[in-house]
Structure formats: C-alpha cells, structure tokens
Coordinates of C-alpha atoms in Angstrom, one line a residue:
X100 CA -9.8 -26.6 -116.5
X101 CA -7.9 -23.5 -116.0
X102 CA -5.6 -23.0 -112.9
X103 CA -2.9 -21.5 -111.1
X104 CA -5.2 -18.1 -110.9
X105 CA -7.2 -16.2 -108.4
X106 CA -10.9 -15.0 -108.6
X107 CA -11.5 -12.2 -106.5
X108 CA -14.4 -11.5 -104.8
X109 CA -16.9 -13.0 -102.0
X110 CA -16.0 -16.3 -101.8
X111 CA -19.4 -17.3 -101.1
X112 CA -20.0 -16.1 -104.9
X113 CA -16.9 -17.1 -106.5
X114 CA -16.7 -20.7 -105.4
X115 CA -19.8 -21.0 -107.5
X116 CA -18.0 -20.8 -111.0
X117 CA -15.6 -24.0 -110.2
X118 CA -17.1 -27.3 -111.4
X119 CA -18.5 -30.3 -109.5
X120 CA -15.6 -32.7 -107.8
X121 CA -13.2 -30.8 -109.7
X122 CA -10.5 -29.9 -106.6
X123 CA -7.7 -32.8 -104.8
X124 CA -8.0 -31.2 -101.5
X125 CA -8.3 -27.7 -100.1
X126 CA -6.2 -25.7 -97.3
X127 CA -6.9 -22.3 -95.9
X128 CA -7.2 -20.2 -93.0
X129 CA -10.4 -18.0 -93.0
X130 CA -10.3 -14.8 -91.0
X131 CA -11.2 -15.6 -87.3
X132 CA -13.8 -14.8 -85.3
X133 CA -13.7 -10.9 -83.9
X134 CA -9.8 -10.3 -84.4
X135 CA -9.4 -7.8 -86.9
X136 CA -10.4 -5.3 -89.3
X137 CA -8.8 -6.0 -92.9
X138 CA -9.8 -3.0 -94.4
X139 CA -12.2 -3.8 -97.6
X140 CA -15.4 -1.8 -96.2
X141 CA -16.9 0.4 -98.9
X142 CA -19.0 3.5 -97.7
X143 CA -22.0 4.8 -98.8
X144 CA -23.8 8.1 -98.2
X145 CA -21.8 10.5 -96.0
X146 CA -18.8 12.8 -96.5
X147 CA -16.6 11.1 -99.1
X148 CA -13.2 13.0 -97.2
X149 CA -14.4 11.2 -93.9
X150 CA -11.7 8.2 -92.5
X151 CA -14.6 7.0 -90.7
X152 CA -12.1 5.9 -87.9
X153 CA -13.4 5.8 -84.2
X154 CA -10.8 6.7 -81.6
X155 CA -10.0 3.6 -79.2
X156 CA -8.0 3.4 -75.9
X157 CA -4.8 1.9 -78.1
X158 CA -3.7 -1.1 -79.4
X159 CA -6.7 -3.5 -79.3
X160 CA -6.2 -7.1 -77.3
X161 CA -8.3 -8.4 -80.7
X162 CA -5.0 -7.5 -82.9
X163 CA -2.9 -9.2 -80.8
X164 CA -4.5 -12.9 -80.6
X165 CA -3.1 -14.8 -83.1
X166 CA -2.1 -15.4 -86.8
X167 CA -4.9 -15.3 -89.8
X168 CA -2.8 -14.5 -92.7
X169 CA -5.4 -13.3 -95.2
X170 CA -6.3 -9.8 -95.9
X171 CA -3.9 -6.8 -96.1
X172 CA -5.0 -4.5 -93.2
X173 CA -5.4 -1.5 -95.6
X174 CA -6.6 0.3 -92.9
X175 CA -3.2 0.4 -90.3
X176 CA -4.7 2.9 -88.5
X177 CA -6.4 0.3 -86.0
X178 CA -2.5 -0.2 -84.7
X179 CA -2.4 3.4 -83.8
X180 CA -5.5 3.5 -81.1
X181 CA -8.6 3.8 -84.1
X182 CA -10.6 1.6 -85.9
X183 CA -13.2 1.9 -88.3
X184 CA -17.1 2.0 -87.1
X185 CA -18.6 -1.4 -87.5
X186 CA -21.9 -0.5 -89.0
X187 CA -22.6 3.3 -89.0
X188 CA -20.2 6.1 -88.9
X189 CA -21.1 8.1 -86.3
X190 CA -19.2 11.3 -87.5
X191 CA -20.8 11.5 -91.5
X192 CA -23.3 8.6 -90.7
X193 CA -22.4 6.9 -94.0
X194 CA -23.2 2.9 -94.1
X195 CA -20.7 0.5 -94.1
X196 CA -21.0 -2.6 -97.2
X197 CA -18.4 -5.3 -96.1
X198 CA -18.5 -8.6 -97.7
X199 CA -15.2 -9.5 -95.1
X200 CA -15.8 -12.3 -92.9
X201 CA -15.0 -12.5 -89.1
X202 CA -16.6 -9.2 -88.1
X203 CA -20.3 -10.7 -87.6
X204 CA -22.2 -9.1 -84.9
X205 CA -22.4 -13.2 -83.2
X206 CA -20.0 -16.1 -83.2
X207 CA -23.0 -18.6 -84.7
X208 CA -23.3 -16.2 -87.5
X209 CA -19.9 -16.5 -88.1
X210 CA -20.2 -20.3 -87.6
X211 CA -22.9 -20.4 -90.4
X212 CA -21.3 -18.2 -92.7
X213 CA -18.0 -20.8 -93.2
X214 CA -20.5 -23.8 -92.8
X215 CA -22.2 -22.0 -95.9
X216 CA -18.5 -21.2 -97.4
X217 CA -17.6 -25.3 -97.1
X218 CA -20.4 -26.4 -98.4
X219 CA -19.6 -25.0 -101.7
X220 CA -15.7 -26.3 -101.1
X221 CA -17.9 -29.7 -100.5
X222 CA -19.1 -29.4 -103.8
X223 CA -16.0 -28.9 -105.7
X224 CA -13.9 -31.7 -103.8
X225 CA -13.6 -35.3 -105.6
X226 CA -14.5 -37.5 -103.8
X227 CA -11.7 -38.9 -102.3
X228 CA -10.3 -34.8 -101.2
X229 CA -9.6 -33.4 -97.8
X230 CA -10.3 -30.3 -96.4
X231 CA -7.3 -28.8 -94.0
X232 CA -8.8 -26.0 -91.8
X233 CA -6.9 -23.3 -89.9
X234 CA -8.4 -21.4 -87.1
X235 CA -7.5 -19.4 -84.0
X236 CA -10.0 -18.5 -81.2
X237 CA -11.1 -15.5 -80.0
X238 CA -11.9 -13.8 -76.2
X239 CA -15.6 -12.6 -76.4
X240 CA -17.6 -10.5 -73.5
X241 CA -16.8 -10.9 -69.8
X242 CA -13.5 -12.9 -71.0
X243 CA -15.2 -15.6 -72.2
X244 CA -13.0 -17.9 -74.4
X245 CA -15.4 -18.3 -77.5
X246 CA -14.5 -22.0 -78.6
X247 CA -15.1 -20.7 -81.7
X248 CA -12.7 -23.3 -83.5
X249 CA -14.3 -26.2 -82.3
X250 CA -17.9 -24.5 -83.0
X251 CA -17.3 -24.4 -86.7
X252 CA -15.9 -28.0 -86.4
X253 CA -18.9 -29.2 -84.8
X254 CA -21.4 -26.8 -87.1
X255 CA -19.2 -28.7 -90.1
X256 CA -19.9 -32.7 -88.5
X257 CA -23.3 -31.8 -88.3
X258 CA -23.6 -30.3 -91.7
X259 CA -22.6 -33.8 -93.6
X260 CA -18.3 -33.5 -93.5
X261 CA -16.5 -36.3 -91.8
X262 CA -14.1 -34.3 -88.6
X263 CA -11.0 -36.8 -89.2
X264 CA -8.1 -35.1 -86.9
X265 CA -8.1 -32.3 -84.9
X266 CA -4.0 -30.9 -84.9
X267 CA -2.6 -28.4 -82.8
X268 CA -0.2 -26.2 -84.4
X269 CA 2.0 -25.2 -81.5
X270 CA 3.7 -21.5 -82.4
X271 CA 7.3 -21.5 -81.9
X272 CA 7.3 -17.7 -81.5
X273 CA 4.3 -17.1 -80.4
X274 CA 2.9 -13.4 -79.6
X275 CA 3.9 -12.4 -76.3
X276 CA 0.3 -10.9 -74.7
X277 CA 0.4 -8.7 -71.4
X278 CA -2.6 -10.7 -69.8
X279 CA -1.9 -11.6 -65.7
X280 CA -5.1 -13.9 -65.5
X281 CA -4.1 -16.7 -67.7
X282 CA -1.6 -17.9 -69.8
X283 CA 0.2 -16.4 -73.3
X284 CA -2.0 -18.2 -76.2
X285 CA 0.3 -20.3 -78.5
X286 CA -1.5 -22.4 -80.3
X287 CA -4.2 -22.6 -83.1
X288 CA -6.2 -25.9 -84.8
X289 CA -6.2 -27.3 -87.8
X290 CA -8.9 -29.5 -88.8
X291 CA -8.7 -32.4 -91.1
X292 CA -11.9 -33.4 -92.9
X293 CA -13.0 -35.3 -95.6
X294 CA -16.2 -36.1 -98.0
X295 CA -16.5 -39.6 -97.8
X296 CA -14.6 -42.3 -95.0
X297 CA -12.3 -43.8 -97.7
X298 CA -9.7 -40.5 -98.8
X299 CA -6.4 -39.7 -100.3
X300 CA -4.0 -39.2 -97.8
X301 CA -0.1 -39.9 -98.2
X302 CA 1.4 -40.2 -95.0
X303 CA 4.4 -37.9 -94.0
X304 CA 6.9 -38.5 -91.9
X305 CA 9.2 -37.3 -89.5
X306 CA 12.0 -38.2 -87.5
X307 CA 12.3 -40.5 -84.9
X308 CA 13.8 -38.5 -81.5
X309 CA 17.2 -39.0 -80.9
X310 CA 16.6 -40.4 -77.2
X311 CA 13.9 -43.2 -78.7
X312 CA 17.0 -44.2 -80.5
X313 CA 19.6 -44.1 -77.9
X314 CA 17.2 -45.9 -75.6
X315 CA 16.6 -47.9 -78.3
X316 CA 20.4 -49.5 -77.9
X317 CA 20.1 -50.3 -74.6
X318 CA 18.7 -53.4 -73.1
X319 CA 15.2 -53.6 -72.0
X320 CA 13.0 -55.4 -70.1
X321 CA 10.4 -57.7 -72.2
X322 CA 7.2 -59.4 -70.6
X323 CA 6.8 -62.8 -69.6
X324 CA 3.9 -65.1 -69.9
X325 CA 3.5 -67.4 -67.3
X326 CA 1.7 -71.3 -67.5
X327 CA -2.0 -70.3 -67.5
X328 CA -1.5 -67.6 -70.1
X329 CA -2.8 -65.1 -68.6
X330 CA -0.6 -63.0 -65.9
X331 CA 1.7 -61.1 -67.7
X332 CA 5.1 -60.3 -65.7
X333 CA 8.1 -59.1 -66.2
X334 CA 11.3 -60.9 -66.4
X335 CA 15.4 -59.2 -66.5
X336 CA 16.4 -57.2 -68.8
X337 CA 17.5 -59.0 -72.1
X338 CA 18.1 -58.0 -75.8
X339 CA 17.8 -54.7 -77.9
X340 CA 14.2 -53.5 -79.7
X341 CA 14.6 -52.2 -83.7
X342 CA 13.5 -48.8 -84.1
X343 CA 13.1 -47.0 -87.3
X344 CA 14.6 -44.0 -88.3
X345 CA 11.1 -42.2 -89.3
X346 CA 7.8 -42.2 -87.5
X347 CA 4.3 -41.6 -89.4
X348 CA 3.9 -37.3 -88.3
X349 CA 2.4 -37.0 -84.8
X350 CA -0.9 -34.2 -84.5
X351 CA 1.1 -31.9 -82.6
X352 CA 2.9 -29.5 -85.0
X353 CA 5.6 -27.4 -83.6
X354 CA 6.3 -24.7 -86.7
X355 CA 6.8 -21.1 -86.4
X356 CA 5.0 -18.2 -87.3
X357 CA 6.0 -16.8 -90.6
X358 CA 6.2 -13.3 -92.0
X359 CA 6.2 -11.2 -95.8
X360 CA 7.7 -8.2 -96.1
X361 CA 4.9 -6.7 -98.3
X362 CA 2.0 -7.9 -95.8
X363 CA 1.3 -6.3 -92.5
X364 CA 0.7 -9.3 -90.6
X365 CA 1.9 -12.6 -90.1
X366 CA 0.9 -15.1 -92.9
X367 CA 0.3 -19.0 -93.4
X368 CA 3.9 -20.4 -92.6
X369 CA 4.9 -22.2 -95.8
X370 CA 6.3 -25.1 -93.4
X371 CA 2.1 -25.5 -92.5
X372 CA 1.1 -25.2 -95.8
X373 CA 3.6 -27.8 -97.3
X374 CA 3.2 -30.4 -95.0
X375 CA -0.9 -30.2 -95.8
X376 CA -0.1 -30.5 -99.1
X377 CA 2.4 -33.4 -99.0
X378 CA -0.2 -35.2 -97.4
X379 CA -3.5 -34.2 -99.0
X380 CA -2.8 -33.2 -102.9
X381 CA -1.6 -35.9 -105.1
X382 CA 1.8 -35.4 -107.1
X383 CA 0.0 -36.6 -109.8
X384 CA -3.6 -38.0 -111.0
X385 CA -4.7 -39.4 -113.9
X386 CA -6.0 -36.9 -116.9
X387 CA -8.6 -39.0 -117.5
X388 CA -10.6 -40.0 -114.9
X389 CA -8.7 -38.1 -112.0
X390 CA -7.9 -41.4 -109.9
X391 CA -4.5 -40.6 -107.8
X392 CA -1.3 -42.4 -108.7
X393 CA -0.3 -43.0 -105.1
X394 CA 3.0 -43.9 -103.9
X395 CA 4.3 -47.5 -103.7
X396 CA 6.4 -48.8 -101.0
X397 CA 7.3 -52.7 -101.0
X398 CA 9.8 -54.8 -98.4
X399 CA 10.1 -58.5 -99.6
X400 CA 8.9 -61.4 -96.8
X401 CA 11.2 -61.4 -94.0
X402 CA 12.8 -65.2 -93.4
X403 CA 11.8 -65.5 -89.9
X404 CA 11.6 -69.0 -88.2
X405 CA 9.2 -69.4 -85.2
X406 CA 8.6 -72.0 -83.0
X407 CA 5.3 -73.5 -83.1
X408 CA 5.3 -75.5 -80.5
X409 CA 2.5 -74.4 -77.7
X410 CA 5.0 -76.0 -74.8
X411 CA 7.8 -73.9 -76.0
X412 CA 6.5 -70.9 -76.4
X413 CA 5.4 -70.4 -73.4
X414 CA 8.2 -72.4 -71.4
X415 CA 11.2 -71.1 -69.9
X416 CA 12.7 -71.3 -73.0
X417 CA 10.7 -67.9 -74.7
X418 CA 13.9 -65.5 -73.0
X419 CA 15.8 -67.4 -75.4
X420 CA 13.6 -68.1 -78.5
X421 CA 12.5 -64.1 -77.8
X422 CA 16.1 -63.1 -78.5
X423 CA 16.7 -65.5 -81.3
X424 CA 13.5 -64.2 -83.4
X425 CA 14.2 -60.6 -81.6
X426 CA 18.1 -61.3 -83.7
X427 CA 16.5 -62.9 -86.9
X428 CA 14.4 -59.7 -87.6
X429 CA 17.0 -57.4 -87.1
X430 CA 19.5 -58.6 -89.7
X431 CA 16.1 -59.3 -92.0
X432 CA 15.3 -55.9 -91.9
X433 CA 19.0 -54.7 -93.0
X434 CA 19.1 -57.1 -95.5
X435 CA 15.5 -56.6 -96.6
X436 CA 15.1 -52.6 -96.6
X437 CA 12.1 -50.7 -98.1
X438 CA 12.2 -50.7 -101.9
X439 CA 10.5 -47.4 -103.3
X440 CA 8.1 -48.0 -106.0
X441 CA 7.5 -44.7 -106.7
X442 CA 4.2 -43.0 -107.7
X443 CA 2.3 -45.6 -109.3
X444 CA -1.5 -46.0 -111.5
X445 CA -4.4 -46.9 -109.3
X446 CA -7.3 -46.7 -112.1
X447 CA -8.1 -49.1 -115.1
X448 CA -7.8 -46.2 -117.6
X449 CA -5.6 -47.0 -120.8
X450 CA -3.9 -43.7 -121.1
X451 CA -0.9 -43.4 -119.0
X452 CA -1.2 -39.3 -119.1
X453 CA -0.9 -37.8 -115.9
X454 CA -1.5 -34.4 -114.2
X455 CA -1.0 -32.2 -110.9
X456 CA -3.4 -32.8 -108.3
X457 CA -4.9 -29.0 -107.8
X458 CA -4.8 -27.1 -104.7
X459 CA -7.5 -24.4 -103.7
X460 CA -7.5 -22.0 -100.9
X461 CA -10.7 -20.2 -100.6
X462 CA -9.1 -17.3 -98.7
X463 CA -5.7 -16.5 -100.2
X464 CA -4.5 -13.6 -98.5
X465 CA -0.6 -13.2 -99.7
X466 CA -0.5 -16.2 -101.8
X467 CA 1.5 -18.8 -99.6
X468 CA -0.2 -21.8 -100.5
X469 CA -0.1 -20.8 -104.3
X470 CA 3.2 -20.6 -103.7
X471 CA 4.3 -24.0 -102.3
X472 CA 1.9 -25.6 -104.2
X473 CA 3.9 -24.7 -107.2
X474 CA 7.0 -25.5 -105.5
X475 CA 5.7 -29.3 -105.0
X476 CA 4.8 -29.7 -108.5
X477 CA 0.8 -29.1 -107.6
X478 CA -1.4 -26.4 -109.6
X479 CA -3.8 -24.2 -107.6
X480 CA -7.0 -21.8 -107.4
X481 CA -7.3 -19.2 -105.1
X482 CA -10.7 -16.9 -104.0
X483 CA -9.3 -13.7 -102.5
X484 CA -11.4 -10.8 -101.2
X485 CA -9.1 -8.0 -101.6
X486 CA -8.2 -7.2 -104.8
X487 CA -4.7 -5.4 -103.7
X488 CA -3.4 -9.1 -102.8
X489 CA -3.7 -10.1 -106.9
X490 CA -0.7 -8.8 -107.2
X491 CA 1.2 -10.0 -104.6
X492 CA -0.1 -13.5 -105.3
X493 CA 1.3 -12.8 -108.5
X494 CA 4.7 -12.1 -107.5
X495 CA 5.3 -14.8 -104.8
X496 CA 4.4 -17.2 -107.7
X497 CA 5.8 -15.8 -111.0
X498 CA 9.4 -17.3 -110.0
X499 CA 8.5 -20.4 -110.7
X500 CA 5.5 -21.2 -113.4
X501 CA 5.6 -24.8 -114.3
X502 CA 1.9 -25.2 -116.0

C-alpha cells in the first residue's frame, strides 16, 4: 500500500480510493464551523479581473476565535476589512463553487458533512484504530455559543462511533480577544473515538508534580478501622506513601499554539500531534496480518508478608502492621523496578516481519502530522483541499524520509 503522500482534493471523494481497515488511527483538525475563509473558491460567470471581495467593518471576530491549522488563507485580504461573497458576487454576479468545509449556511449541515467525512475514515480504520478529533467552537447570531464541538461529537455517537474521551487542550498563548461580556477563549476539544470497545491504545505518560512528591515525604494521616468494620476514622499521622515518578497523562492538555513561517495562521502544534500519535499509531504491526506488537512492561512478584489473621488486622496492632507492609513495599519496589520488554508480537503469524503503523489526516493543511509521524518512525496519508499546501507538505517532510 503506498504511503507517506497526499491526495488532493474533496476529502469526501478522496477518502474513497484507500482500502477497507487499511489505516492504525487517524488525527486531524477539520476547519471549524463559521471561522474563516481559506481561499479555494473557484468563480464562474462574471468578470474574470473581479476580486469578488465585499468590504467589511475590519478585522472579523470569526478570524480571531481560535486555531484550525488547515488551509492557506490565499485570500489575506479578509485581515484587511474584506472578504469574499459567500454565494453570489454582488459586483460581477459570478457564482461561487467551493468544496471548503466550515462555511455552510447552518451548523447541522456542517455537522452532517464531517459525520459524512468520518464515516468514510470509519471505513478505512482496522478495527482496533482510533480517531483523534480537533475542534474549536464558534459564536453564531445574537452571541449564541454554537456548541458546535460537542454537536459533531454527539451527531458521531449516534452515527455508530464509540465517544471514548473528551480532552481539553488548554492554549498556553492563547489569542487575546477584545470582548467585555465574557471571558478570552482558550481552549478547544479533542475527541477520542474508536470502532469497536476493545482498541489500541499505548498509554503515555507524564510527570508526576513536584509538590505530589514533596508531600509525598512527609507523614500522613492513614484511616482506621474500628471493631465492627464499618466506621472508618482517622488515626495520627504515621509513615510515608510511595509515589511514582510518572503518572498515566491526565485529559487536560496544557500545549501551546504553534506557528510556520510559510502558513498564515497558526497550525496543529506538533506537541498535540505527537502525543496523539504516541498513543494511537503503533511503532510497529505485523506485515502480515496487521496485529500491533504492543509494548511489554513486567515487575517480578513483590515479597510481601501480610498478616492473616482477622483479630489482627483489625486490632490495635494495624498502626504497626500498616507501617511494616507500608516499609516492605517500599524496598520491594527499589529492589523489584519495571523491566522493559520492549515492543513485542501479539498475533500467531509465523513471519516475524514488521511495519509502521500508518497515520492519516483527512485535512492536512501544512503537513504537521506528516511530519511527526515520520519523526516517530510512523508512515502517513494525507487528503488536502488546497493544492498550494503539496508542496509545503513536501518540504516539512523531505528532511527526513525513512520508507
């Protein structure tokens, strides 16, 4: 199967020509909902020399809401106070053809044109992939916030996915906004959905905060169970609690905004796009059957010695058997450390071959995820609209081929 290319065109039409269950997992940020105007009409009828650009009162608030990191805006006049007519041009009347999505006349046809888009991601999934879904929202009439995230969420339960996570991706440096009715927007969603309950999914970690630890070395007050098993109260402060270094990722992602110098608009951070991928796209699968090798992680049984004994351990005497087994598991856990298996088979195949898990993002833009993908060892397919991006896409990933 060929990768590590683009198709370009409607991705409604080009998501056809990839095979059945052919794709690990998919990440991409569509164009939201009412926010801007990428540039890719094509005009019929009309005076060829017209800019069909309506005058506006400025910079509009829908350029200003938030990051979608997909099509060049070809058209930079809309930063200047004009914008291109939506349907009709009212200065040559020439007709507008624009396959762009985001600049529906109503949110719920916006809504059913990515429910139609991920149904033909469904189909090219294995299995066991994951779909990782970023969108911002948008203000509609009389300042209504549209919801328009959780919309398509809902539209996507409903259509047969399974809505695993929602995350909040909590911009850094987010853009400042001049509103005095509410406050400055700074985060977006990312969705987490799969095909079927049972999915690939390698968990990634972070670090634990440095205050967990340093509390973490001071004593602390355990809980005490009384004669009748049942009240639960505290007793003094006595012995120290283990905590680990790393902690399985929480769903709130604090990550900046990131920026290209050859796109005119802030693209998909590659810190957003890597962690996705870390967690959704297997290293490697097998080249026959497709089965992920996933990673192994073994700690041999820890030697500790419990009382059984029902009088015991619920006597006066659980403060000290408490810090005795509290003791025993902290010098088994130094001793005893995490071994690291490594990536390893999970099918009954005989060849041992392996390949990259492959990556697809059915709305490209500058080519980010192409672009960590490769740096992660992953191959990838992209769908891009605008044709001007090929190149671009090119460039951010020609500095390191590795298929």
């Amino acid at each position: 199967m060929k990768t590590n290319y683009t198709l370009i065109g409607d991705v409604r039409e080009k998501l056809k020509e990839l095979p059945d269950k052919s794709i690990q997992m998919c990440v991409t940020s569509p164009p939201y909902y009412a926010l801007r105007d990428y540039g890719t009409a094509e005009w019929e009828g009309g005076d060829t020399n017209c800019n069909h650009l309506e005058k506006t009162s400025g910079m509009s608030n829908k350029n200003t809401l938030g990051h979608s990191g997909n099509l060049p805006s070809t058209n930079q006049a809309n930063l200047s106070g004009k914008i291109q007519y939506k349907n009709e041009c009212k200065k040559c009347n020439a007709k507008r053809k624009d396959n762009q999505l985001g600049l529906e006349k109503t949110p719920e046809e916006f809504v059913a044109n990515l429910v139609e888009v991920f149904a033909q991601v469904h189909r090219v999934l294995r299995d066991d992939g994951t779909l990782w879904l970023n969108l911002g929202d948008s203000y509609l009439k009389d300042k209504q916030l549209g919801f328009i995230p959780q919309k398509v969420a809902i539209a996507l339960q409903e259509w047969g996915w399974i809505l695993r996570q929602d995350i909040i991706w909590a911009k850094k440096n987010c853009m400042p906004e001049s509103v005095k009715d509410r406050f400055t927007k700074s985060h977006e969603y990312i969705f987490l959905l799969s095909k079927q309950p049972k999915y690939f999914f390698n968990q990634v970690l972070e670090p634990v905060k440095q205050e967990s630890i340093a509390r973490s070395k001071r004593k602390y007050t355990p809980r005490n169970i009384t004669k009748d098993k049942t009240t639960i109260e505290k007793t003094k402060s006595y012995g120290k609690r283990f905590v680990p270094e790393m902690r399985n990722k929480r769903s709130v992602w604090n990550m900046r905004t990131a920026s290209y110098k050859e796109a005119h608009f802030a693209v998909f951070p590659p810190e957003l796009a890597e962690t996705c991928i870390k967690a959704g796209c297997p290293e490697k699968i097998c080249a026959e059957c497709g089965t992920p090798y996933e990673k192994v992680v073994e700690r041999k049984k820890l030697n500790i010695k419990i009382e059984k004994s029902e009088s015991e351990r619920f006597s006066v005497n659980l403060k000290n058997n408490h810090r005795k087994i509290g003791g025993q598991y902290d010098k088994e856990l130094k001793k005893n450390p995490l071994i690291d298996k490594g990536l390893q088979k999970q099918c009954d195949c005989e060849t041992d071959e392996t390949k990259a898990g492959i990556v697809l993002d059915c709305f490209m833009g500058s080519g980010t995820t192409a672009m960590v993908a490769q740096q992660h060892s992953r191959k990838w397919i992209g769908v891009e609209l605008n044709p001007e991006y090929e190149k671009l896409i090119k460039k951010r990933t020609a500095q390191r081929e590795l298929f």
